Short mmCIF file of C-alpha atoms in Angstrom, two decimals:
data_model
loop_
_atom_site.label_atom_id
_atom_site.label_comp_id
_atom_site.label_asym_id
_atom_site.label_seq_id
_atom_site.Cartn_x
_atom_site.Cartn_y
_atom_site.Cartn_z
CA UNK A 599 15.55 36.97 -51.41
CA UNK A 600 19.04 37.79 -52.52
CA UNK A 601 21.70 35.49 -51.37
CA UNK A 602 25.11 36.56 -50.17
CA UNK A 603 27.39 33.56 -49.84
CA UNK A 604 31.14 34.56 -49.73
CA UNK A 605 32.79 32.12 -52.04
CA UNK A 606 36.38 31.16 -51.36
CA UNK A 607 38.49 29.74 -54.14
CA UNK A 608 39.23 26.49 -52.64
CA UNK A 609 35.67 25.23 -52.16
CA UNK A 610 36.51 21.95 -54.05
CA UNK A 611 39.66 19.98 -54.37
CA UNK A 612 42.03 21.99 -56.72
CA UNK A 613 44.42 19.18 -57.14
CA UNK A 614 41.87 16.45 -57.96
CA UNK A 615 41.24 14.89 -61.43
CA UNK A 616 37.95 16.23 -62.61
CA UNK A 617 35.58 13.70 -64.07
CA UNK A 618 32.64 13.85 -66.45
CA UNK A 619 29.24 13.64 -64.98
CA UNK A 620 25.74 14.06 -66.19
CA UNK A 621 26.17 17.86 -65.68
CA UNK A 622 29.56 17.68 -67.40
CA UNK A 623 28.71 16.66 -70.87
CA UNK A 624 31.30 18.61 -72.61
CA UNK A 625 34.15 17.14 -70.49
CA UNK A 626 35.91 20.44 -70.23
CA UNK A 627 39.47 20.29 -68.50
CA UNK A 628 39.33 20.92 -64.93
CA UNK A 629 42.64 22.56 -64.02
CA UNK A 630 41.32 25.95 -63.27
CA UNK A 631 41.77 26.48 -59.56
CA UNK A 632 39.96 29.85 -58.60
CA UNK A 633 36.83 31.71 -59.77
CA UNK A 634 39.29 34.41 -60.87
CA UNK A 635 40.97 31.96 -63.11
CA UNK A 636 37.50 31.05 -64.50
CA UNK A 637 36.57 34.54 -65.03
CA UNK A 638 39.67 34.94 -67.20
CA UNK A 639 38.81 31.80 -69.07
CA UNK A 640 35.32 33.13 -69.60
CA UNK A 641 36.85 36.29 -71.09
CA UNK A 642 38.78 34.19 -73.56
CA UNK A 643 35.71 32.07 -74.40
CA UNK A 644 33.60 35.15 -75.13
CA UNK A 645 36.39 37.26 -76.75
CA UNK A 646 35.74 40.31 -74.55
CA UNK A 647 37.63 42.47 -72.16
CA UNK A 648 37.25 42.77 -68.45
CA UNK A 649 35.82 46.17 -68.82
CA UNK A 650 33.16 44.88 -71.36
CA UNK A 651 32.31 42.00 -69.06
CA UNK A 652 31.75 44.48 -66.15
CA UNK A 653 29.30 46.50 -68.31
CA UNK A 654 27.33 43.38 -69.19
CA UNK A 655 27.28 42.28 -65.60
CA UNK A 656 26.03 45.82 -64.53
CA UNK A 657 29.09 46.65 -62.56
CA UNK A 658 31.73 49.34 -62.37
CA UNK A 659 34.02 49.49 -65.41
CA UNK A 660 37.12 48.18 -63.30
CA UNK A 661 35.19 45.82 -60.90
CA UNK A 662 35.95 42.61 -62.90
CA UNK A 663 39.56 43.53 -63.11
CA UNK A 664 39.77 44.18 -59.39
CA UNK A 665 38.22 40.91 -58.56
CA UNK A 666 40.64 39.08 -60.79
CA UNK A 667 43.55 40.89 -59.30
CA UNK A 668 42.19 40.00 -55.75
CA UNK A 669 42.11 36.30 -56.53
CA UNK A 670 45.64 36.49 -58.01
CA UNK A 671 46.86 38.13 -54.80
CA UNK A 672 44.88 35.80 -52.46
CA UNK A 673 43.58 32.48 -53.72
CA UNK A 674 41.21 32.50 -50.83
CA UNK A 675 39.79 35.82 -51.48
CA UNK A 676 35.99 36.11 -50.52
CA UNK A 677 33.60 37.44 -53.02
CA UNK A 678 29.82 37.50 -52.67
CA UNK A 679 27.77 35.02 -54.51
CA UNK A 680 25.50 37.65 -56.15
CA UNK A 681 28.63 39.30 -57.60
CA UNK A 682 29.84 36.05 -59.16
CA UNK A 683 26.48 35.19 -60.42
CA UNK A 684 26.16 38.60 -62.01
CA UNK A 685 29.54 37.95 -63.75
CA UNK A 686 28.36 34.53 -64.97
CA UNK A 687 25.31 36.05 -66.32
CA UNK A 688 27.27 38.80 -67.99
CA UNK A 689 29.73 36.21 -69.58
CA UNK A 690 26.79 33.82 -70.47
CA UNK A 691 28.54 31.04 -68.67
CA UNK A 692 27.22 28.49 -66.16
CA UNK A 693 27.18 30.01 -62.54
CA UNK A 694 27.85 26.57 -61.18
CA UNK A 695 30.98 26.26 -63.38
CA UNK A 696 32.30 29.83 -62.59
CA UNK A 697 31.72 29.56 -58.79
CA UNK A 698 32.46 25.93 -58.14
CA UNK A 699 34.21 24.54 -61.16
CA UNK A 700 31.38 22.06 -61.75
CA UNK A 701 29.97 21.28 -65.20
CA UNK A 702 30.92 23.19 -68.33
CA UNK A 703 30.99 26.89 -69.09
CA UNK A 704 28.09 26.58 -71.47
CA UNK A 705 25.15 28.89 -70.23
CA UNK A 706 22.58 26.09 -70.52
CA UNK A 707 24.73 23.63 -68.64
CA UNK A 708 22.62 24.04 -65.38
CA UNK A 709 19.41 23.25 -67.28
CA UNK A 710 20.51 19.89 -68.35
CA UNK A 711 18.91 17.42 -65.95
CA UNK A 712 19.69 13.65 -65.55
CA UNK A 713 17.32 11.45 -67.41
CA UNK A 714 16.79 9.01 -64.65
CA UNK A 715 16.75 8.98 -60.77
CA UNK A 716 19.77 6.72 -60.79
CA UNK A 717 21.77 9.17 -63.00
CA UNK A 718 21.10 11.82 -60.28
CA UNK A 719 23.07 9.87 -57.65
CA UNK A 720 26.48 11.09 -57.08
CA UNK A 721 29.47 8.92 -58.16
CA UNK A 722 30.58 8.38 -54.44
CA UNK A 723 33.44 6.02 -55.72
CA UNK A 724 35.19 9.03 -57.26
CA UNK A 725 36.00 10.41 -53.92
CA UNK A 726 38.49 8.48 -51.79
CA UNK A 727 38.55 8.83 -47.90
CA UNK A 728 35.42 10.78 -47.47
CA UNK A 729 34.23 8.98 -44.23
CA UNK A 730 37.78 9.35 -42.71
CA UNK A 731 37.98 13.02 -43.58
CA UNK A 732 34.39 13.76 -42.49
CA UNK A 733 35.10 12.00 -39.03
CA UNK A 734 37.97 14.42 -38.57
CA UNK A 735 35.88 17.50 -39.38
CA UNK A 736 32.89 16.29 -37.15
CA UNK A 737 35.18 15.86 -34.21
CA UNK A 738 35.82 19.70 -34.15
CA UNK A 739 32.86 21.07 -36.08
CA UNK A 740 29.05 20.58 -35.97
CA UNK A 741 27.10 20.18 -39.30
CA UNK A 742 23.62 18.88 -39.77
CA UNK A 743 23.06 15.56 -41.52
CA UNK A 744 21.37 17.37 -44.42
CA UNK A 745 24.48 19.63 -44.83
CA UNK A 746 26.79 16.58 -44.81
CA UNK A 747 24.57 14.81 -47.36
CA UNK A 748 24.61 17.78 -49.69
CA UNK A 749 28.31 18.23 -49.10
CA UNK A 750 28.93 14.68 -50.06
CA UNK A 751 27.05 15.06 -53.42
CA UNK A 752 29.12 18.21 -54.10
CA UNK A 753 32.33 16.27 -53.64
CA UNK A 754 31.22 13.40 -55.56
CA UNK A 755 30.20 15.42 -58.61
CA UNK A 756 33.30 17.48 -58.59
CA UNK A 757 36.25 15.56 -57.46
CA UNK A 758 38.05 12.31 -57.89
CA UNK A 759 40.92 11.03 -55.62
CA UNK A 760 41.80 11.57 -52.02
CA UNK A 761 39.89 14.21 -50.27
CA UNK A 762 41.37 15.85 -47.27
CA UNK A 763 39.64 17.14 -44.02
CA UNK A 764 40.35 20.82 -44.94
CA UNK A 765 38.63 20.20 -48.29
CA UNK A 766 35.56 18.55 -46.71
CA UNK A 767 35.33 21.52 -44.11
CA UNK A 768 35.38 24.01 -46.98
CA UNK A 769 32.75 22.26 -48.90
CA UNK A 770 30.36 21.78 -45.75
CA UNK A 771 30.85 25.44 -44.78
CA UNK A 772 29.78 26.46 -48.30
CA UNK A 773 26.70 24.20 -48.28
CA UNK A 774 25.87 25.45 -44.82
CA UNK A 775 25.93 29.16 -45.94
CA UNK A 776 23.79 28.40 -48.94
CA UNK A 777 21.13 26.69 -46.76
CA UNK A 778 20.95 29.66 -44.29
CA UNK A 779 19.13 32.56 -46.03
CA UNK A 780 19.17 34.66 -42.91
CA UNK A 781 22.91 34.25 -42.62
CA UNK A 782 23.24 35.11 -46.28
CA UNK A 783 21.16 38.20 -45.92
CA UNK A 784 23.36 39.39 -42.92
CA UNK A 785 26.59 38.90 -44.86
CA UNK A 786 25.21 40.80 -47.86
CA UNK A 787 24.12 43.62 -45.61
CA UNK A 788 27.41 43.75 -43.90
CA UNK A 789 29.31 43.64 -47.16
CA UNK A 790 27.23 46.52 -48.49
CA UNK A 791 27.56 48.49 -45.42
CA UNK A 792 31.42 48.03 -45.51
CA UNK A 793 31.42 49.20 -49.22
CA UNK A 794 29.18 52.22 -48.42
CA UNK A 795 31.37 53.24 -45.54
CA UNK A 796 34.57 53.03 -47.74
CA UNK A 797 32.86 55.21 -50.23
CA UNK A 798 31.56 57.70 -47.73
CA UNK A 799 35.18 57.95 -46.16
CA UNK A 800 36.68 58.43 -49.65
CA UNK A 801 34.07 61.23 -50.34
CA UNK A 802 34.94 62.91 -46.98
CA UNK A 803 38.59 62.75 -47.60
CA UNK A 804 38.06 64.34 -51.20
CA UNK A 805 35.83 67.11 -49.74
CA UNK A 806 38.33 67.90 -47.15
CA UNK A 807 41.13 68.01 -49.78
CA UNK A 808 39.04 70.40 -51.92
CA UNK A 809 38.34 72.65 -48.97
CA UNK A 810 42.04 72.92 -48.05
CA UNK A 811 42.80 73.74 -51.68
CA UNK A 812 40.39 76.46 -51.85
CA UNK A 813 41.64 77.87 -48.45
CA UNK A 814 45.26 78.06 -49.99
CA UNK A 815 43.91 79.90 -53.01
CA UNK A 816 42.29 82.76 -50.97
CA UNK A 817 45.23 82.99 -48.37
CA UNK A 818 47.35 86.07 -48.90
CA UNK A 819 50.85 85.25 -49.98
CA UNK A 820 53.57 85.75 -47.28
CA UNK A 821 55.20 89.13 -47.03
CA UNK A 822 52.46 90.82 -48.95
CA UNK A 823 50.69 93.77 -47.25
CA UNK A 824 47.00 94.17 -47.76
CA UNK A 825 45.82 97.10 -49.87
CA UNK A 826 45.37 100.36 -47.77
CA UNK A 827 47.94 99.32 -45.12
CA UNK A 828 50.33 101.79 -43.80
CA UNK A 829 54.07 101.10 -44.54
#
């Protein structure tokens, strides 16, 4: 089943100090804020152009450039998870790193598993104020215990320092979307339908313009009498 989570740039704390975990063996710096920034970093790492990355990802020649520009214009731009995964695969970087900023860009990063059960546990001490921030969120929003547990792991593995209610809410929403396949499928279908409609509208406008142009070419010029007319 194809997933279709819409990923916003601030799914993790952009101002936190990033820490090395069992998934972050290379200890790459964590100052990149958006997936768009990480796409640009991936281009530099691989020494390729946005057009070449788009080709490797099976996309249109300008699609990667458009996505980067979208993130530059709006840090909270929404892009489907399958799109970001395709870009990660084309750039041969970790999807977790590209989407969430966790781990390292190395393509085999996600395959590195902790050696013991204890090492799998999140370093909860890295995050300050989780319970307080979570209480604020739960006062206005409903999330299952499983979603909260998974969200806490994401926060613990990706951030260090004080976490705000807004950041907790963003993490929990992302986790909830990932755990709801039916919702993902609906979002994907809706996104594709919007794209299809945009293309259909563009084709219709182009056809209309061509029809007008042809009509102008066959229309007699003003003041010119048709042949055989009486003067």
